[in-house]
């Protein structure tokens, strides 16, 4: 299927997003934390509607995996740095639970 917000609505050509909010930064204090508003849109836009798996080979704060969890997409995250891995495993469920306008 085509990449769509829902069955009838395609994505726009431009995705805008403010920086990560303070609450997100408190949950996952990582130098390259990405905003959930942006990441959730990108996860939806990058996969066929309702299908696929997100692979994040540089998981860092867990922003991408959190977004995948939040929108109901399967995901795999890899992180070489043990400190960041531990941060991400704690942050992922909390970031995914945030209410974010997408």
Coordinates of C-alpha atoms in Angstrom, one line a residue:
X1 CA 0.0 0.0 0.0
X2 CA 1.0 3.6 -0.4
X3 CA 2.4 5.6 2.5
X4 CA -0.6 7.3 4.0
X5 CA -1.8 8.9 7.3
X6 CA -4.9 6.8 7.0
X7 CA -6.6 4.9 4.2
X8 CA -7.8 8.1 2.5
X9 CA -5.1 10.7 3.4
X10 CA -1.7 10.8 1.8
X11 CA 1.2 12.6 3.6
X12 CA 2.0 16.2 2.7
X13 CA 5.3 17.1 1.0
X14 CA 6.6 19.0 4.0
X15 CA 6.7 17.8 7.6
X16 CA 7.3 20.5 10.2
X17 CA 8.1 20.0 13.9
X18 CA 9.3 22.1 16.9
X19 CA 12.4 20.9 18.9
X20 CA 12.0 18.2 21.5
X21 CA 9.9 19.4 24.4
X22 CA 11.2 19.8 27.9
X23 CA 9.2 16.8 29.1
X24 CA 10.9 14.6 26.4
X25 CA 14.3 15.9 27.4
X26 CA 13.7 15.1 31.0
X27 CA 12.7 11.5 30.1
X28 CA 15.6 11.0 27.7
X29 CA 18.6 13.3 28.3
X30 CA 20.5 12.5 25.2
X31 CA 22.5 15.0 23.0
X32 CA 20.7 14.0 19.8
X33 CA 17.1 13.4 21.1
X34 CA 14.6 13.8 18.3
X35 CA 11.1 15.2 19.0
X36 CA 8.3 12.6 19.1
X37 CA 6.0 14.8 17.0
X38 CA 8.5 14.6 14.1
X39 CA 9.6 11.0 14.6
X40 CA 6.0 9.7 14.7
X41 CA 5.3 11.4 11.4
X42 CA 8.5 10.0 9.9
X43 CA 7.7 6.5 11.1
X44 CA 4.3 6.6 9.5
X45 CA 5.6 8.2 6.3
X46 CA 8.4 5.7 5.9
X47 CA 6.4 2.5 5.9
X48 CA 3.5 1.2 3.7
X49 CA 0.2 1.8 5.5
X50 CA -0.1 -0.7 8.4
X51 CA 3.0 -2.7 7.4
X52 CA 6.7 -3.0 8.0
X53 CA 9.3 -3.0 10.7
X54 CA 11.4 0.0 11.8
X55 CA 15.2 -0.7 12.2
X56 CA 17.2 1.9 14.1
X57 CA 20.9 0.7 14.1
X58 CA 22.0 3.7 16.2
X59 CA 19.2 3.8 18.8
X60 CA 20.7 6.5 21.1
X61 CA 17.9 7.9 23.2
X62 CA 15.3 5.6 21.6
X63 CA 13.4 8.4 19.8
X64 CA 12.7 6.3 16.7
X65 CA 11.7 3.1 18.6
X66 CA 9.5 5.1 20.9
X67 CA 7.7 6.6 17.9
X68 CA 7.3 3.2 16.3
X69 CA 5.8 1.8 19.6
X70 CA 3.5 4.8 19.9
X71 CA 2.0 4.3 16.4
X72 CA 1.8 0.6 16.7
X73 CA 4.6 -0.5 14.3
X74 CA 7.1 -3.3 15.1
X75 CA 10.7 -2.1 15.6
X76 CA 14.2 -3.2 16.3
X77 CA 16.8 -0.9 18.0
X78 CA 20.6 -1.5 18.3
X79 CA 22.9 0.6 20.4
X80 CA 26.6 -0.1 21.0
X81 CA 27.1 2.4 23.9
X82 CA 25.8 0.6 27.1
X83 CA 25.0 3.9 28.8
X84 CA 22.8 5.0 25.9
X85 CA 21.2 1.5 25.6
X86 CA 20.2 1.6 29.2
X87 CA 18.9 5.2 28.8
X88 CA 16.8 4.1 25.8
X89 CA 15.4 1.0 27.4
X90 CA 14.1 3.1 30.2
X91 CA 12.9 6.0 28.0
X92 CA 11.2 4.1 25.2
X93 CA 8.0 3.2 27.1
X94 CA 7.7 6.7 28.7
X95 CA 8.3 8.6 25.4
X96 CA 5.9 6.3 23.6
X97 CA 3.2 7.0 26.2
X98 CA 3.4 10.8 25.7
X99 CA 0.4 12.5 24.1
X100 CA 1.8 14.2 21.0
X101 CA -0.1 16.1 18.3
X102 CA 0.8 14.5 15.0

